[in-house]
Amino acid sequence: MSSVSQRPVSKRSAFRIFYILAIGSGVMRTFSVAFDVVALNTVFSNPIAFGFVSQWVSILVTFFLVLVLSIPRKVDEKKRSLGFSVDPDFGKISLLPRTPMFYILLAGIFAGISTYSYYLLVGSSDASTMLPYGQLVIIYLLLGDLFAEKDTPTVIEIQCIISIMLGVLLVGVTPGGFDIPTLLIVLVPMNLSSGLVTFYQRKTKRYEISPGLRVDSINMRLWTLLFLNITYSIFAIPTIPLEAWGLMVDTFGSAFWFMVGSSLTTFFALVMYVRALGRGTMAVVNSLSSVSVILGIPLTLIGNLFIPGAFGTIDADAFLWTIKIFGVILVMIGVIALEASDVRAIVLVRVKPQTGDILSELYDIKGIQRAAAIAGTYDYLLTIKSRSLAKTRTGILKKVQAIPEVYDVETLVIMKEHR
């Protein structure tokens, strides 16, 4: 992890960096799924066995990549690692402190369960189907926020939940109707575990090792992957048939570069995703990264033009494809509406005389995007984001007013802004 004093002032705004990270993670995720689908349709026929080999290849690739990113270099007479440009919190490969390592352990266990579910499905699906399945996690994150805040959902939140749920159901439709086992895997182990992974990754990324220095996403990825692989192996080894072990040896050379490609794209997808989590809410980050849902359909169609059947079997039934595309549209409407419905506001806070620094205490309040100490009549300026004015008042402002040092709070709702 790098020193706080080594960080340069970014030439890009925090707003732009956040969107680049969140959307970029979705693009990388699309290519990662594509590598897996192509390998299973052209080289490796057993998805669980392929996942077992692919995940252990992935940790070797990730370990080597992190070592390369740890190489020091001099920039403007300052010693920094190559990985500094990927994540400014990264210094070198290292163990994390006890508390974030515990969060990483839990994230890795749930990631192993989610990954096992993913490989159960990816062998019988194409990229355009797998990518919308993953967006169901937004519903769990949204429900988790509501339960944590003991709040009632707004109309737009209910509409988004229904839209995403219906969209995922339509994407999963087959010529024979709905595949119930597939839907159960998508609904419970795959996305419920993904939601818990996101929760613990966000807690890890927001953990302050020292004032101004947080856990870096590169070491997070390495150690999460280790615990993920151990968990996945516990589930996978008993279910891999004996003949599949010989198949692994025979096809390893042919599938190796697909595994490397999947490992690299997954690495950068998750590093960008975790960095985005450190800057925004879980639901918003997942909404922006859902660009992968849009990219899945053209990738499947164009890929099959060049390598027929490699990107999944395309059903010739025009009606079935119309239903799937309509399902993708519903998913996109749900995630975009969730993001577009947010209300932004600026809060000016005045504290009592002879009060110490409460900046970190203000920033830790859920819903506050930025917190800054200012000079003048007021002492602190907060930027908040919520899905309704009522939630802003009950969920955020009451927590600010509950801080004993706070004397006065002034709220200014942003009606229109130009960036």
GROMACS .gro file of C-alpha atoms in nm:
model
  419
    1MET     CA    1   0.000   0.000   0.000
    2SER     CA    2   0.138   0.337  -0.097
    3SER     CA    3   0.197   0.635   0.125
    4VAL     CA    4  -0.068   0.907   0.132
    5SER     CA    5   0.198   1.170   0.062
    6GLN     CA    6   0.291   1.004  -0.265
    7ARG     CA    7  -0.049   1.052  -0.430
    8PRO     CA    8  -0.067   1.311  -0.708
    9VAL     CA    9  -0.369   1.527  -0.776
   10SER     CA   10  -0.572   1.349  -1.045
   11LYS     CA   11  -0.625   1.521  -1.379
   12ARG     CA   12  -0.974   1.367  -1.398
   13SER     CA   13  -1.267   1.455  -1.177
   14ALA     CA   14  -1.375   1.204  -0.910
   15PHE     CA   15  -1.713   1.182  -1.085
   16ARG     CA   16  -1.554   1.081  -1.417
   17ILE     CA   17  -1.315   0.832  -1.255
   18PHE     CA   18  -1.608   0.666  -1.077
   19TYR     CA   19  -1.800   0.618  -1.401
   20ILE     CA   20  -1.490   0.493  -1.588
   21LEU     CA   21  -1.425   0.235  -1.316
   22ALA     CA   22  -1.786   0.112  -1.286
   23ILE     CA   23  -1.856   0.091  -1.660
   24GLY     CA   24  -1.506  -0.045  -1.734
   25SER     CA   25  -1.564  -0.330  -1.488
   26GLY     CA   26  -1.878  -0.424  -1.684
   27VAL     CA   27  -1.688  -0.426  -2.015
   28MET     CA   28  -1.411  -0.645  -1.870
   29ARG     CA   29  -1.674  -0.876  -1.720
   30THR     CA   30  -1.826  -0.925  -2.067
   31PHE     CA   31  -1.496  -1.043  -2.213
   32SER     CA   32  -1.429  -1.266  -1.911
   33VAL     CA   33  -1.758  -1.452  -1.959
   34ALA     CA   34  -1.690  -1.474  -2.335
   35PHE     CA   35  -1.354  -1.648  -2.275
   36ASP     CA   36  -1.524  -1.905  -2.050
   37VAL     CA   37  -1.812  -1.969  -2.291
   38VAL     CA   38  -1.581  -2.012  -2.592
   39ALA     CA   39  -1.350  -2.250  -2.404
   40LEU     CA   40  -1.641  -2.468  -2.289
   41ASN     CA   41  -1.797  -2.480  -2.636
   42THR     CA   42  -1.475  -2.554  -2.828
   43VAL     CA   43  -1.224  -2.724  -2.595
   44PHE     CA   44  -1.353  -2.830  -2.253
   45SER     CA   45  -1.690  -2.999  -2.215
   46ASN     CA   46  -1.716  -3.030  -1.834
   47PRO     CA   47  -1.785  -2.686  -1.682
   48ILE     CA   48  -1.707  -2.780  -1.318
   49ALA     CA   49  -1.374  -2.939  -1.414
   50PHE     CA   50  -1.291  -2.643  -1.637
   51GLY     CA   51  -1.373  -2.407  -1.353
   52PHE     CA   52  -1.144  -2.600  -1.117
   53VAL     CA   53  -0.846  -2.576  -1.353
   54SER     CA   54  -0.930  -2.220  -1.463
   55GLN     CA   55  -0.949  -2.087  -1.107
   56TRP     CA   56  -0.610  -2.229  -1.005
   57VAL     CA   57  -0.455  -2.101  -1.328
   58SER     CA   58  -0.616  -1.768  -1.245
   59ILE     CA   59  -0.447  -1.743  -0.904
   60LEU     CA   60  -0.107  -1.817  -1.061
   61VAL     CA   61  -0.165  -1.551  -1.328
   62THR     CA   62  -0.291  -1.305  -1.064
   63PHE     CA   63   0.007  -1.372  -0.833
   64PHE     CA   64   0.252  -1.317  -1.119
   65LEU     CA   65   0.066  -1.002  -1.227
   66VAL     CA   66   0.068  -0.860  -0.873
   67LEU     CA   67   0.443  -0.929  -0.850
   68VAL     CA   68   0.495  -0.737  -1.175
   69LEU     CA   69   0.278  -0.450  -1.047
   70SER     CA   70   0.491  -0.444  -0.730
   71ILE     CA   71   0.807  -0.354  -0.926
   72PRO     CA   72   0.920  -0.010  -0.806
   73ARG     CA   73   0.988   0.279  -1.041
   74LYS     CA   74   1.071   0.646  -1.006
   75VAL     CA   75   0.817   0.904  -1.117
   76ASP     CA   76   0.903   1.271  -1.056
   77GLU     CA   77   1.178   1.159  -0.817
   78LYS     CA   78   0.927   0.960  -0.611
   79LYS     CA   79   0.943   0.584  -0.568
   80ARG     CA   80   0.620   0.419  -0.675
   81SER     CA   81   0.514   0.074  -0.793
   82LEU     CA   82   0.383  -0.005  -1.141
   83GLY     CA   83   0.047  -0.084  -0.980
   84PHE     CA   84   0.018   0.272  -0.849
   85SER     CA   85  -0.145   0.376  -1.179
   86VAL     CA   86  -0.401   0.095  -1.141
   87ASP     CA   87  -0.484   0.173  -0.777
   88PRO     CA   88  -0.317   0.466  -0.594
   89ASP     CA   89  -0.354   0.277  -0.263
   90PHE     CA   90  -0.130  -0.006  -0.391
   91GLY     CA   91   0.237  -0.021  -0.291
   92LYS     CA   92   0.343  -0.386  -0.316
   93ILE     CA   93   0.216  -0.739  -0.259
   94SER     CA   94   0.146  -0.780   0.112
   95LEU     CA   95  -0.077  -0.934   0.376
   96LEU     CA   96  -0.367  -0.719   0.488
   97PRO     CA   97  -0.436  -0.624   0.852
   98ARG     CA   98  -0.647  -0.863   1.061
   99THR     CA   99  -0.987  -0.692   1.026
  100PRO     CA  100  -0.987  -0.647   0.645
  101MET     CA  101  -0.838  -0.996   0.606
  102PHE     CA  102  -1.136  -1.136   0.797
  103TYR     CA  103  -1.371  -0.953   0.559
  104ILE     CA  104  -1.170  -1.094   0.266
  105LEU     CA  105  -1.205  -1.446   0.408
  106LEU     CA  106  -1.585  -1.410   0.421
  107ALA     CA  107  -1.593  -1.253   0.074
  108GLY     CA  108  -1.381  -1.539  -0.063
  109ILE     CA  109  -1.609  -1.806   0.084
  110PHE     CA  110  -1.923  -1.651  -0.064
  111ALA     CA  111  -1.739  -1.586  -0.392
  112GLY     CA  112  -1.653  -1.956  -0.408
  113ILE     CA  113  -2.020  -2.049  -0.372
  114SER     CA  114  -2.121  -1.793  -0.638
  115THR     CA  115  -1.845  -1.910  -0.873
  116TYR     CA  116  -1.947  -2.274  -0.839
  117SER     CA  117  -2.305  -2.174  -0.929
  118TYR     CA  118  -2.171  -1.974  -1.224
  119TYR     CA  119  -1.987  -2.274  -1.370
  120LEU     CA  120  -2.295  -2.493  -1.322
  121LEU     CA  121  -2.479  -2.257  -1.559
  122VAL     CA  122  -2.217  -2.131  -1.803
  123GLY     CA  123  -2.174  -2.468  -1.978
  124SER     CA  124  -2.535  -2.466  -2.098
  125SER     CA  125  -2.576  -2.092  -2.166
  126ASP     CA  126  -2.440  -1.824  -2.397
  127ALA     CA  127  -2.289  -1.490  -2.295
  128SER     CA  128  -2.611  -1.299  -2.367
  129THR     CA  129  -2.793  -1.516  -2.109
  130MET     CA  130  -2.525  -1.536  -1.837
  131LEU     CA  131  -2.463  -1.162  -1.814
  132PRO     CA  132  -2.825  -1.062  -1.730
  133TYR     CA  133  -2.839  -1.339  -1.468
  134GLY     CA  134  -2.569  -1.159  -1.271
  135GLN     CA  135  -2.773  -0.837  -1.249
  136LEU     CA  136  -3.021  -0.996  -1.011
  137VAL     CA  137  -2.771  -0.917  -0.735
  138ILE     CA  138  -2.889  -0.553  -0.751
  139ILE     CA  139  -3.223  -0.662  -0.602
  140TYR     CA  140  -3.049  -0.829  -0.307
  141LEU     CA  141  -2.830  -0.523  -0.250
  142LEU     CA  142  -3.135  -0.296  -0.263
  143LEU     CA  143  -3.331  -0.515  -0.022
  144GLY     CA  144  -3.025  -0.532   0.204
  145ASP     CA  145  -3.010  -0.152   0.216
  146LEU     CA  146  -3.380  -0.132   0.301
  147PHE     CA  147  -3.354  -0.385   0.585
  148ALA     CA  148  -3.037  -0.223   0.720
  149GLU     CA  149  -3.205   0.118   0.724
  150LYS     CA  150  -3.538  -0.026   0.850
  151ASP     CA  151  -3.701   0.175   0.574
  152THR     CA  152  -3.993   0.118   0.337
  153PRO     CA  153  -3.919   0.098  -0.037
  154THR     CA  154  -4.016   0.386  -0.264
  155VAL     CA  155  -4.238   0.338  -0.570
  156ILE     CA  156  -3.937   0.360  -0.805
  157GLU     CA  157  -3.752   0.094  -0.601
  158ILE     CA  158  -4.048  -0.143  -0.625
  159GLN     CA  159  -4.075  -0.080  -1.000
  160CYS     CA  160  -3.703  -0.148  -1.048
  161ILE     CA  161  -3.720  -0.473  -0.851
  162ILE     CA  162  -4.016  -0.596  -1.057
  163SER     CA  163  -3.853  -0.487  -1.385
  164ILE     CA  164  -3.521  -0.661  -1.312
  165MET     CA  165  -3.691  -0.977  -1.184
  166LEU     CA  166  -3.919  -1.009  -1.487
  167GLY     CA  167  -3.627  -0.936  -1.720
  168VAL     CA  168  -3.413  -1.212  -1.569
  169LEU     CA  169  -3.706  -1.457  -1.593
  170LEU     CA  170  -3.758  -1.375  -1.962
  171VAL     CA  171  -3.386  -1.404  -2.040
  172GLY     CA  172  -3.387  -1.753  -1.891
  173VAL     CA  173  -3.683  -1.879  -2.094
  174THR     CA  174  -3.624  -2.189  -2.312
  175PRO     CA  175  -3.828  -2.351  -2.594
  176GLY     CA  176  -3.980  -2.581  -2.330
  177GLY     CA  177  -4.067  -2.299  -2.092
  178PHE     CA  178  -3.886  -2.186  -1.779
  179ASP     CA  179  -3.591  -2.392  -1.656
  180ILE     CA  180  -3.682  -2.411  -1.285
  181PRO     CA  181  -3.347  -2.560  -1.158
  182THR     CA  182  -3.156  -2.286  -1.343
  183LEU     CA  183  -3.376  -2.013  -1.198
  184LEU     CA  184  -3.332  -2.153  -0.845
  185ILE     CA  185  -2.952  -2.151  -0.886
  186VAL     CA  186  -2.966  -1.794  -1.017
  187LEU     CA  187  -3.199  -1.673  -0.743
  188VAL     CA  188  -3.033  -1.828  -0.439
  189PRO     CA  189  -2.666  -1.940  -0.441
  190MET     CA  190  -2.538  -1.736  -0.735
  191ASN     CA  191  -2.677  -1.390  -0.666
  192LEU     CA  192  -2.733  -1.408  -0.291
  193SER     CA  193  -2.367  -1.501  -0.248
  194SER     CA  194  -2.265  -1.227  -0.492
  195GLY     CA  195  -2.452  -0.973  -0.283
  196LEU     CA  196  -2.263  -1.080   0.031
  197VAL     CA  197  -1.933  -1.069  -0.163
  198THR     CA  198  -2.008  -0.710  -0.267
  199PHE     CA  199  -2.097  -0.617   0.090
  200TYR     CA  200  -1.772  -0.749   0.240
  201GLN     CA  201  -1.559  -0.612  -0.044
  202ARG     CA  202  -1.703  -0.266   0.014
  203LYS     CA  203  -1.636  -0.292   0.388
  204THR     CA  204  -1.278  -0.394   0.310
  205LYS     CA  205  -1.218  -0.117   0.057
  206ARG     CA  206  -1.351   0.148   0.295
  207TYR     CA  207  -1.138   0.025   0.586
  208GLU     CA  208  -0.880   0.290   0.679
  209ILE     CA  209  -0.538   0.143   0.757
  210SER     CA  210  -0.419   0.490   0.853
  211PRO     CA  211  -0.572   0.837   0.805
  212GLY     CA  212  -0.629   0.881   0.431
  213LEU     CA  213  -0.496   0.535   0.337
  214ARG     CA  214  -0.736   0.254   0.253
  215VAL     CA  215  -0.697  -0.112   0.155
  216ASP     CA  216  -0.589  -0.148  -0.208
  217SER     CA  217  -0.802  -0.345  -0.455
  218ILE     CA  218  -0.506  -0.539  -0.603
  219ASN     CA  219  -0.409  -0.719  -0.282
  220MET     CA  220  -0.781  -0.760  -0.213
  221ARG     CA  221  -0.822  -0.948  -0.541
  222LEU     CA  222  -0.525  -1.177  -0.473
  223TRP     CA  223  -0.633  -1.288  -0.126
  224THR     CA  224  -1.003  -1.309  -0.214
  225LEU     CA  225  -0.912  -1.538  -0.504
  226LEU     CA  226  -0.714  -1.766  -0.274
  227PHE     CA  227  -1.009  -1.817  -0.037
  228LEU     CA  228  -1.243  -1.843  -0.338
  229ASN     CA  229  -1.037  -2.127  -0.487
  230ILE     CA  230  -1.025  -2.320  -0.160
  231THR     CA  231  -1.404  -2.294  -0.122
  232TYR     CA  232  -1.466  -2.379  -0.489
  233SER     CA  233  -1.236  -2.683  -0.468
  234ILE     CA  234  -1.426  -2.816  -0.163
  235PHE     CA  235  -1.748  -2.812  -0.369
  236ALA     CA  236  -1.598  -2.913  -0.706
  237ILE     CA  237  -1.362  -3.205  -0.632
  238PRO     CA  238  -1.634  -3.448  -0.509
  239THR     CA  239  -1.853  -3.369  -0.812
  240ILE     CA  240  -1.589  -3.399  -1.088
  241PRO     CA  241  -1.620  -3.742  -1.262
  242LEU     CA  242  -1.306  -3.958  -1.290
  243GLU     CA  243  -1.286  -3.928  -1.670
  244ALA     CA  244  -1.282  -3.547  -1.642
  245TRP     CA  245  -0.943  -3.557  -1.467
  246GLY     CA  246  -0.788  -3.718  -1.774
  247LEU     CA  247  -0.969  -3.464  -1.994
  248MET     CA  248  -0.807  -3.184  -1.793
  249VAL     CA  249  -0.460  -3.312  -1.877
  250ASP     CA  250  -0.539  -3.373  -2.245
  251THR     CA  251  -0.699  -3.033  -2.311
  252PHE     CA  252  -0.493  -2.815  -2.077
  253GLY     CA  253  -0.266  -2.687  -2.354
  254SER     CA  254  -0.559  -2.595  -2.580
  255ALA     CA  255  -0.757  -2.425  -2.304
  256PHE     CA  256  -0.461  -2.252  -2.136
  257TRP     CA  257  -0.480  -1.920  -2.321
  258PHE     CA  258  -0.855  -1.902  -2.276
  259MET     CA  259  -0.794  -1.938  -1.902
  260VAL     CA  260  -0.524  -1.670  -1.908
  261GLY     CA  261  -0.753  -1.435  -2.102
  262SER     CA  262  -1.036  -1.497  -1.855
  263SER     CA  263  -0.799  -1.445  -1.559
  264LEU     CA  264  -0.664  -1.112  -1.687
  265THR     CA  265  -1.003  -0.967  -1.779
  266THR     CA  266  -1.154  -1.085  -1.448
  267PHE     CA  267  -0.861  -0.932  -1.258
  268PHE     CA  268  -0.906  -0.588  -1.411
  269ALA     CA  269  -1.287  -0.615  -1.391
  270LEU     CA  270  -1.276  -0.681  -1.017
  271VAL     CA  271  -1.002  -0.427  -0.944
  272MET     CA  272  -1.206  -0.155  -1.119
  273TYR     CA  273  -1.525  -0.281  -0.952
  274VAL     CA  274  -1.374  -0.271  -0.602
  275ARG     CA  275  -1.228   0.076  -0.660
  276ALA     CA  276  -1.572   0.193  -0.775
  277LEU     CA  277  -1.726   0.045  -0.458
  278GLY     CA  278  -1.492   0.263  -0.256
  279ARG     CA  279  -1.641   0.570  -0.427
  280GLY     CA  280  -2.014   0.493  -0.457
  281THR     CA  281  -2.303   0.285  -0.330
  282MET     CA  282  -2.329  -0.086  -0.406
  283ALA     CA  283  -2.654  -0.057  -0.604
  284VAL     CA  284  -2.525   0.231  -0.821
  285VAL     CA  285  -2.194   0.056  -0.899
  286ASN     CA  286  -2.379  -0.259  -1.004
  287SER     CA  287  -2.620  -0.051  -1.210
  288LEU     CA  288  -2.337   0.110  -1.408
  289SER     CA  289  -2.146  -0.215  -1.452
  290SER     CA  290  -2.462  -0.369  -1.602
  291VAL     CA  291  -2.342  -0.235  -1.938
  292SER     CA  292  -2.230  -0.596  -1.976
  293VAL     CA  293  -2.596  -0.691  -2.029
  294ILE     CA  294  -2.609  -0.476  -2.345
  295LEU     CA  295  -2.274  -0.601  -2.475
  296GLY     CA  296  -2.366  -0.968  -2.427
  297ILE     CA  297  -2.609  -0.990  -2.720
  298PRO     CA  298  -2.391  -0.834  -2.995
  299LEU     CA  299  -2.089  -1.026  -2.864
  300THR     CA  300  -2.279  -1.354  -2.892
  301LEU     CA  301  -2.415  -1.277  -3.240
  302ILE     CA  302  -2.092  -1.135  -3.388
  303GLY     CA  303  -1.875  -1.402  -3.225
  304ASN     CA  304  -2.084  -1.683  -3.373
  305LEU     CA  305  -2.049  -1.529  -3.720
  306PHE     CA  306  -1.672  -1.579  -3.700
  307ILE     CA  307  -1.666  -1.903  -3.494
  308PRO     CA  308  -2.005  -2.076  -3.531
  309GLY     CA  309  -2.127  -2.225  -3.205
  310ALA     CA  310  -1.829  -2.101  -3.000
  311PHE     CA  311  -2.024  -1.830  -2.818
  312GLY     CA  312  -2.322  -2.052  -2.740
  313THR     CA  313  -2.601  -2.206  -2.940
  314ILE     CA  314  -2.829  -1.946  -3.098
  315ASP     CA  315  -3.188  -2.061  -3.122
  316ALA     CA  316  -3.340  -1.997  -3.463
  317ASP     CA  317  -3.681  -1.923  -3.311
  318ALA     CA  318  -3.734  -1.549  -3.372
  319PHE     CA  319  -4.009  -1.531  -3.108
  320LEU     CA  320  -3.779  -1.677  -2.841
  321TRP     CA  321  -3.507  -1.426  -2.926
  322THR     CA  322  -3.761  -1.145  -2.913
  323ILE     CA  323  -3.856  -1.252  -2.559
  324LYS     CA  324  -3.489  -1.268  -2.454
  325ILE     CA  325  -3.414  -0.922  -2.597
  326PHE     CA  326  -3.724  -0.785  -2.426
  327GLY     CA  327  -3.598  -0.938  -2.100
  328VAL     CA  328  -3.259  -0.768  -2.143
  329ILE     CA  329  -3.437  -0.437  -2.205
  330LEU     CA  330  -3.640  -0.480  -1.884
  331VAL     CA  331  -3.321  -0.547  -1.687
  332MET     CA  332  -3.159  -0.234  -1.831
  333ILE     CA  333  -3.470  -0.022  -1.762
  334GLY     CA  334  -3.463  -0.138  -1.401
  335VAL     CA  335  -3.096  -0.064  -1.336
  336ILE     CA  336  -3.097   0.269  -1.524
  337ALA     CA  337  -3.415   0.385  -1.349
  338LEU     CA  338  -3.256   0.298  -1.015
  339GLU     CA  339  -2.960   0.524  -1.093
  340ALA     CA  340  -3.163   0.805  -1.258
  341SER     CA  341  -3.407   0.833  -0.967
  342ASP     CA  342  -3.143   0.945  -0.717
  343VAL     CA  343  -3.187   1.282  -0.547
  344ARG     CA  344  -2.869   1.483  -0.488
  345ALA     CA  345  -2.828   1.743  -0.217
  346ILE     CA  346  -2.561   1.956  -0.051
  347VAL     CA  347  -2.560   1.974   0.329
  348LEU     CA  348  -2.388   2.253   0.520
  349VAL     CA  349  -2.296   2.164   0.877
  350ARG     CA  350  -2.201   2.396   1.162
  351VAL     CA  351  -2.049   2.250   1.480
  352LYS     CA  352  -2.025   2.375   1.836
  353PRO     CA  353  -1.725   2.586   1.942
  354GLN     CA  354  -1.402   2.406   2.038
  355THR     CA  355  -1.510   2.088   1.858
  356GLY     CA  356  -1.248   1.847   1.726
  357ASP     CA  357  -1.237   1.695   1.377
  358ILE     CA  358  -1.552   1.493   1.295
  359LEU     CA  359  -1.484   1.456   0.919
  360SER     CA  360  -1.438   1.077   0.930
  361GLU     CA  361  -1.748   1.040   1.149
  362LEU     CA  362  -1.956   1.232   0.893
  363TYR     CA  363  -1.815   1.038   0.597
  364ASP     CA  364  -1.900   0.704   0.761
  365ILE     CA  365  -2.273   0.787   0.753
  366LYS     CA  366  -2.438   0.578   0.482
  367GLY     CA  367  -2.549   0.790   0.186
  368ILE     CA  368  -2.284   1.059   0.218
  369GLN     CA  369  -2.069   1.059  -0.096
  370ARG     CA  370  -1.820   1.328  -0.002
  371ALA     CA  371  -1.735   1.521   0.312
  372ALA     CA  372  -1.510   1.826   0.330
  373ALA     CA  373  -1.405   2.071   0.600
  374ILE     CA  374  -1.451   2.434   0.487
  375ALA     CA  375  -1.374   2.784   0.613
  376GLY     CA  376  -1.648   3.042   0.672
  377THR     CA  377  -1.987   3.044   0.841
  378TYR     CA  378  -2.023   2.667   0.812
  379ASP     CA  379  -1.761   2.408   0.907
  380TYR     CA  380  -1.838   2.109   0.684
  381LEU     CA  381  -1.984   2.053   0.337
  382LEU     CA  382  -2.146   1.717   0.260
  383THR     CA  383  -2.262   1.579  -0.074
  384ILE     CA  384  -2.539   1.324  -0.033
  385LYS     CA  385  -2.731   1.099  -0.268
  386SER     CA  386  -3.058   0.919  -0.199
  387ARG     CA  387  -3.355   0.780  -0.388
  388SER     CA  388  -3.606   1.022  -0.235
  389LEU     CA  389  -3.621   1.341  -0.029
  390ALA     CA  390  -3.788   1.146   0.251
  391LYS     CA  391  -3.494   0.903   0.269
  392THR     CA  392  -3.255   1.199   0.269
  393ARG     CA  393  -3.433   1.344   0.570
  394THR     CA  394  -3.492   1.027   0.771
  395GLY     CA  395  -3.194   0.816   0.673
  396ILE     CA  396  -2.911   1.068   0.648
  397LEU     CA  397  -2.989   1.405   0.804
  398LYS     CA  398  -3.112   1.255   1.132
  399LYS     CA  399  -2.783   1.068   1.165
  400VAL     CA  400  -2.590   1.390   1.102
  401GLN     CA  401  -2.801   1.577   1.360
  402ALA     CA  402  -2.748   1.292   1.608
  403ILE     CA  403  -2.375   1.368   1.629
  404PRO     CA  404  -2.333   1.557   1.960
  405GLU     CA  405  -2.090   1.813   1.815
  406VAL     CA  406  -2.328   1.924   1.536
  407TYR     CA  407  -2.498   2.258   1.606
  408ASP     CA  408  -2.681   2.346   1.282
  409VAL     CA  409  -2.760   2.171   0.952
  410GLU     CA  410  -2.867   2.339   0.627
  411THR     CA  411  -2.988   2.128   0.331
  412LEU     CA  412  -2.978   2.245  -0.032
  413VAL     CA  413  -3.143   2.013  -0.286
  414ILE     CA  414  -2.972   2.017  -0.629
  415MET     CA  415  -3.238   2.088  -0.893
  416LYS     CA  416  -3.009   2.090  -1.196
  417GLU     CA  417  -2.635   2.062  -1.250
  418HIS     CA  418  -2.392   2.093  -1.540
  419ARG     CA  419  -2.075   1.882  -1.546
   0.00000   0.00000   0.00000
